[in-house]
Tab-separated table of C-alpha atoms in Angstrom:
chain	number	residue	atom	x	y	z
U	26	UNK	CA	81.586	129.034	144.570
U	27	UNK	CA	82.532	131.457	147.298
U	28	UNK	CA	82.330	135.073	146.251
U	29	UNK	CA	83.060	138.317	147.981
U	30	UNK	CA	81.516	141.396	149.540
U	31	UNK	CA	82.304	145.035	148.869
U	32	UNK	CA	81.458	148.285	150.552
U	33	UNK	CA	79.724	149.616	147.431
U	34	UNK	CA	76.493	148.563	149.133
U	35	UNK	CA	76.934	151.743	151.183
U	36	UNK	CA	75.426	155.006	149.884
U	37	UNK	CA	77.796	156.813	147.541
U	38	UNK	CA	77.538	159.631	145.027
U	39	UNK	CA	75.592	158.233	142.101
U	40	UNK	CA	77.273	157.866	138.716
U	41	UNK	CA	75.445	159.439	135.812
U	42	UNK	CA	72.682	157.027	134.753
U	43	UNK	CA	72.746	155.379	131.382
U	44	UNK	CA	69.579	154.882	129.363
U	45	UNK	CA	68.628	151.723	131.266
U	46	UNK	CA	68.260	150.976	135.000
U	47	UNK	CA	70.742	148.111	134.661
U	48	UNK	CA	73.614	150.389	133.587
U	49	UNK	CA	75.488	153.349	135.054
U	50	UNK	CA	77.715	155.543	132.915
U	51	UNK	CA	81.039	156.105	134.700
U	52	UNK	CA	82.782	157.763	131.761
U	53	UNK	CA	80.886	159.293	128.837
U	54	UNK	CA	81.673	158.174	125.337
U	55	UNK	CA	82.015	160.325	122.223
U	56	UNK	CA	79.037	161.788	120.440
U	57	UNK	CA	77.950	160.051	117.266
U	58	UNK	CA	79.831	156.983	116.079
U	59	UNK	CA	83.432	158.067	116.438
U	60	UNK	CA	85.944	155.803	114.752
U	61	UNK	CA	87.508	153.381	117.186
U	62	UNK	CA	84.967	154.132	119.914
U	63	UNK	CA	84.239	151.255	122.260
U	64	UNK	CA	82.091	150.606	125.281
U	65	UNK	CA	83.557	148.847	128.293
U	66	UNK	CA	80.822	147.284	130.418
U	67	UNK	CA	81.914	146.294	133.935
U	68	UNK	CA	80.151	143.617	136.001
U	69	UNK	CA	80.568	143.876	139.811
U	70	UNK	CA	81.370	141.028	142.169
U	71	UNK	CA	79.058	139.686	144.881
U	72	UNK	CA	77.724	142.346	147.218
U	73	UNK	CA	79.027	145.199	145.070
U	74	UNK	CA	77.474	147.997	143.069
U	75	UNK	CA	78.394	149.870	139.907
U	76	UNK	CA	80.543	152.378	141.803
U	77	UNK	CA	83.209	149.775	142.507
U	78	UNK	CA	84.555	150.396	138.980
U	79	UNK	CA	84.941	154.153	139.338
U	80	UNK	CA	88.751	153.850	139.738
U	81	UNK	CA	88.924	151.986	136.423
U	82	UNK	CA	86.947	154.697	134.650
U	83	UNK	CA	89.368	157.293	136.022
U	84	UNK	CA	92.372	155.259	134.885
U	85	UNK	CA	90.905	154.756	131.404
U	86	UNK	CA	90.218	158.489	131.075
U	87	UNK	CA	93.839	159.275	131.944
U	88	UNK	CA	95.072	156.947	129.203
U	89	UNK	CA	92.731	157.919	126.393
U	90	UNK	CA	92.784	161.712	126.547
U	91	UNK	CA	93.068	162.776	122.940
U	92	UNK	CA	93.249	159.167	121.789
U	93	UNK	CA	90.851	156.281	121.181
U	94	UNK	CA	87.581	157.100	122.967
U	95	UNK	CA	86.190	154.612	125.458
U	96	UNK	CA	82.871	154.841	127.203
U	97	UNK	CA	82.900	153.066	130.583
U	98	UNK	CA	79.640	151.648	131.897
U	99	UNK	CA	79.003	149.512	134.968
U	100	UNK	CA	76.150	147.158	135.700
U	101	UNK	CA	73.873	147.941	138.635
U	102	UNK	CA	72.195	144.780	139.882
U	103	UNK	CA	68.749	145.130	141.514
U	104	UNK	CA	68.422	145.396	145.273
U	105	UNK	CA	71.367	147.694	146.054
U	106	UNK	CA	72.408	151.341	145.944
U	107	UNK	CA	69.847	153.344	143.947
U	108	UNK	CA	67.944	150.112	143.143
U	109	UNK	CA	67.625	149.188	146.810
U	110	UNK	CA	63.816	149.135	146.688
U	111	UNK	CA	63.784	146.529	143.914
U	112	UNK	CA	63.665	142.819	144.621
U	113	UNK	CA	67.073	141.145	144.675
U	114	UNK	CA	67.723	138.590	141.923
U	115	UNK	CA	69.072	135.261	143.168
U	116	UNK	CA	69.482	133.536	139.811
U	117	UNK	CA	72.557	134.221	137.711
U	118	UNK	CA	70.871	133.498	134.379
U	119	UNK	CA	68.154	136.027	135.231
U	120	UNK	CA	70.793	138.640	136.031
U	121	UNK	CA	72.507	137.973	132.693
U	122	UNK	CA	69.198	138.239	130.834
U	123	UNK	CA	68.505	141.630	132.413
U	124	UNK	CA	71.920	142.948	131.404
U	125	UNK	CA	71.547	141.499	127.913
U	126	UNK	CA	68.315	143.393	127.357
U	127	UNK	CA	70.096	146.608	128.334
U	128	UNK	CA	73.077	145.909	126.080
U	129	UNK	CA	70.978	144.990	123.056
U	130	UNK	CA	70.508	148.694	122.320
U	131	UNK	CA	74.253	149.422	122.565
U	132	UNK	CA	75.709	147.074	119.975
U	133	UNK	CA	76.380	149.815	117.421
U	134	UNK	CA	79.878	150.054	118.906
U	135	UNK	CA	82.265	147.314	120.031
U	136	UNK	CA	81.420	145.993	123.488
U	137	UNK	CA	84.145	144.904	125.890
U	138	UNK	CA	82.705	142.981	128.844
U	139	UNK	CA	84.720	142.918	132.071
U	140	UNK	CA	83.612	140.956	135.121
U	141	UNK	CA	85.213	140.251	138.489
U	142	UNK	CA	84.379	137.073	140.449
U	143	UNK	CA	80.578	136.671	140.307
U	144	UNK	CA	80.563	139.419	137.683
U	145	UNK	CA	82.698	137.271	135.381
U	146	UNK	CA	80.021	134.578	135.246
U	147	UNK	CA	77.259	137.123	134.659
U	148	UNK	CA	79.351	138.693	131.888
U	149	UNK	CA	79.972	135.278	130.325
U	150	UNK	CA	76.268	134.404	130.266
U	151	UNK	CA	75.470	137.849	128.843
U	152	UNK	CA	78.113	137.269	126.147
U	153	UNK	CA	76.450	133.964	125.228
U	154	UNK	CA	73.113	135.750	124.820
U	155	UNK	CA	74.699	138.491	122.704
U	156	UNK	CA	76.334	135.911	120.435
U	157	UNK	CA	73.047	134.074	119.956
U	158	UNK	CA	71.498	137.378	118.897
U	159	UNK	CA	74.261	137.928	116.328
U	160	UNK	CA	76.001	140.693	118.296
U	161	UNK	CA	79.122	139.058	119.716
U	162	UNK	CA	81.159	141.225	122.107
U	163	UNK	CA	84.599	142.340	121.005
U	164	UNK	CA	86.299	140.956	124.099
U	165	UNK	CA	85.421	139.236	127.389
U	166	UNK	CA	87.750	139.880	130.328
U	167	UNK	CA	87.191	137.682	133.378
U	168	UNK	CA	88.910	138.329	136.689
U	169	UNK	CA	89.310	136.149	139.791
U	170	UNK	CA	86.746	133.634	138.596
U	171	UNK	CA	86.493	129.920	138.064
U	172	UNK	CA	85.707	128.955	134.506
U	173	UNK	CA	81.998	128.116	134.135
U	174	UNK	CA	82.790	124.415	133.820
U	175	UNK	CA	84.768	124.563	137.084
U	176	UNK	CA	82.076	126.110	139.306
U	177	UNK	CA	81.402	123.687	142.145
U	178	UNK	CA	78.467	125.301	143.906
U	179	UNK	CA	78.459	125.800	147.668
U	180	UNK	CA	76.376	126.382	150.769
U	181	UNK	CA	77.680	129.687	152.124
U	182	UNK	CA	74.342	131.347	151.365
U	183	UNK	CA	72.629	128.843	153.684
U	184	UNK	CA	74.814	129.707	156.680
U	185	UNK	CA	73.863	132.101	159.447
U	186	UNK	CA	75.130	135.652	159.547
U	187	UNK	CA	78.277	134.677	161.469
U	188	UNK	CA	79.223	132.108	158.823
U	189	UNK	CA	78.631	134.613	156.044
U	190	UNK	CA	80.760	137.212	157.805
U	191	UNK	CA	83.549	134.671	158.271
U	192	UNK	CA	83.524	134.011	154.519
U	193	UNK	CA	83.662	137.724	153.770
U	194	UNK	CA	86.668	138.066	156.071
U	195	UNK	CA	88.382	135.184	154.282
U	196	UNK	CA	88.194	136.939	150.920
U	197	UNK	CA	89.859	140.050	152.396
U	198	UNK	CA	87.838	142.339	150.155
U	199	UNK	CA	86.161	144.428	152.876
U	200	UNK	CA	87.590	146.718	155.540
U	201	UNK	CA	87.361	144.573	158.719
U	202	UNK	CA	86.086	147.598	160.656
U	203	UNK	CA	82.943	147.641	158.526
U	204	UNK	CA	82.177	144.066	159.542
U	205	UNK	CA	81.841	145.263	163.151
U	206	UNK	CA	79.334	147.953	162.198
U	207	UNK	CA	75.773	146.716	162.761
U	208	UNK	CA	74.226	149.304	160.448
U	209	UNK	CA	76.523	148.286	157.599
U	210	UNK	CA	75.863	144.594	158.163
U	211	UNK	CA	72.092	145.064	158.279
U	212	UNK	CA	72.229	146.619	154.825
U	213	UNK	CA	74.978	144.521	153.257
U	214	UNK	CA	74.381	140.948	154.391
U	215	UNK	CA	71.040	140.383	152.607
U	216	UNK	CA	72.608	141.564	149.336
U	217	UNK	CA	75.688	139.407	149.800
U	218	UNK	CA	73.591	136.363	150.697
U	219	UNK	CA	71.444	136.737	147.576
U	220	UNK	CA	74.539	137.059	145.378
U	221	UNK	CA	76.129	134.000	146.946
U	222	UNK	CA	72.952	132.067	146.253
U	223	UNK	CA	72.997	133.180	142.610
U	224	UNK	CA	76.551	131.883	142.171
U	225	UNK	CA	76.337	128.788	144.330
U	226	UNK	CA	73.227	127.551	142.522
U	227	UNK	CA	74.670	128.316	139.071
U	228	UNK	CA	75.130	125.364	136.760
U	229	UNK	CA	76.788	125.758	133.395
U	230	UNK	CA	74.446	124.837	130.562
U	231	UNK	CA	76.032	122.919	127.663
U	232	UNK	CA	76.391	124.809	124.418
U	233	UNK	CA	78.896	125.921	121.817
U	234	UNK	CA	81.933	127.856	123.054
U	235	UNK	CA	82.098	131.584	122.556
U	236	UNK	CA	83.653	133.059	119.431
U	237	UNK	CA	84.533	136.121	121.527
U	238	UNK	CA	88.202	136.392	122.587
U	239	UNK	CA	88.635	135.808	126.322
U	240	UNK	CA	91.294	137.090	128.698
U	241	UNK	CA	91.455	135.614	132.197
U	242	UNK	CA	93.137	137.566	134.990
U	243	UNK	CA	93.927	136.114	138.404
U	244	UNK	CA	96.219	136.464	141.394
U	245	UNK	CA	98.632	133.685	142.268
U	246	UNK	CA	97.571	133.774	145.936
U	247	UNK	CA	93.822	133.805	145.432
U	248	UNK	CA	92.328	131.663	148.254
U	249	UNK	CA	89.237	130.916	146.173
U	250	UNK	CA	90.371	130.442	142.574
U	251	UNK	CA	93.415	128.365	141.642
U	252	UNK	CA	95.404	129.398	138.577
U	253	UNK	CA	94.384	126.178	136.816
U	254	UNK	CA	90.710	126.922	137.444
U	255	UNK	CA	91.135	130.338	135.846
U	256	UNK	CA	93.080	128.826	132.934
U	257	UNK	CA	90.114	126.548	132.202
U	258	UNK	CA	88.336	129.542	130.639
U	259	UNK	CA	90.262	128.592	127.489
U	260	UNK	CA	87.796	125.746	126.960
U	261	UNK	CA	84.947	128.227	126.646
U	262	UNK	CA	86.076	130.136	123.550
U	263	UNK	CA	87.341	129.546	120.041
U	264	UNK	CA	88.141	133.241	119.607
U	265	UNK	CA	91.544	133.255	121.262
U	266	UNK	CA	92.545	133.097	124.931
U	267	UNK	CA	95.073	134.793	127.176
U	268	UNK	CA	95.854	134.211	130.841
U	269	UNK	CA	97.600	136.738	133.049
U	270	UNK	CA	98.651	135.878	136.596
U	271	UNK	CA	99.446	138.721	138.999
U	272	UNK	CA	102.282	137.799	141.411
U	273	UNK	CA	101.346	138.188	145.054
U	274	UNK	CA	97.734	138.882	144.172
U	275	UNK	CA	94.822	137.600	146.240
U	276	UNK	CA	91.141	137.510	145.256
U	277	UNK	CA	91.005	141.306	145.216
U	278	UNK	CA	94.339	141.900	143.480
U	279	UNK	CA	92.437	144.163	141.054
U	280	UNK	CA	92.150	147.007	143.567
U	281	UNK	CA	95.915	147.520	143.287
U	282	UNK	CA	96.115	147.184	139.513
U	283	UNK	CA	93.504	149.511	138.005
U	284	UNK	CA	96.171	151.328	135.983
U	285	UNK	CA	97.498	148.098	134.490
U	286	UNK	CA	93.989	146.963	133.613
U	287	UNK	CA	93.307	150.287	131.914
U	288	UNK	CA	96.557	149.919	129.953
U	289	UNK	CA	95.415	146.473	128.844
U	290	UNK	CA	92.054	147.788	127.694
U	291	UNK	CA	93.358	150.679	125.648
U	292	UNK	CA	96.324	148.810	124.156
U	293	UNK	CA	94.162	146.081	122.629
U	294	UNK	CA	91.811	147.710	120.126
U	295	UNK	CA	88.537	145.770	119.994
U	296	UNK	CA	87.479	144.152	116.768
U	297	UNK	CA	84.972	146.284	114.827
U	298	UNK	CA	81.247	145.678	114.812
U	299	UNK	CA	80.260	143.516	111.854
U	300	UNK	CA	76.688	143.808	110.695
U	301	UNK	CA	74.776	140.535	110.747
U	302	UNK	CA	73.813	139.133	107.369
U	303	UNK	CA	70.196	139.023	106.374
């Protein structure tokens, strides 16, 4: 599966850290266990860092002032940004396991998982782990991503730098000027290559479908993910499914629709946490 690169591999102001190295807090939540409080956990696409979701946190804050409180967190994968000195992870299941360990301590409030492209698959595998532990998320939102059963693999990660850059250009998710900057490429390409490998070597493991409700979002002009491939997410849940197609949207349609995504999040109250029996 071809993924995408993003300029969040460049140094940026650091979001406030959460309690775990895998998470960054982009918008604080309420103190205590406020009624209706929820945590939105955002999973970046290939090559990206936690900061790519800062516009969403801003949009959510504008829509929840004085209303239902939402804490917005974003996943920080190893090997980029403030985790640059850590070894990159090139296995998607390992990434999901790392996030799951971080989320296990945060299940006292409803969890909404949101992933874009590669991040959607990581979020899905993390949701499977949470369900097996008896802590199903309230909602899984997947954006610009093939359903797990539709992932076809690929060999982009095996290509030379020129081939990788050509693929990045095709996704139209990075300012073309950055792809002519040698310093940017020296820092970004190893991260992007590792993320491509994680996705292209991913194979969906058989198992029961999620009980978590799933919403799939996609653009109707996405060069990587056909609408039917996004619709196939319905096969991976028994908890209810919705598909939304954005007219004129390509693989990175999301960058022009943060406000609409925030509206979607705050207009659909997550189901409450139900304590496991036993």
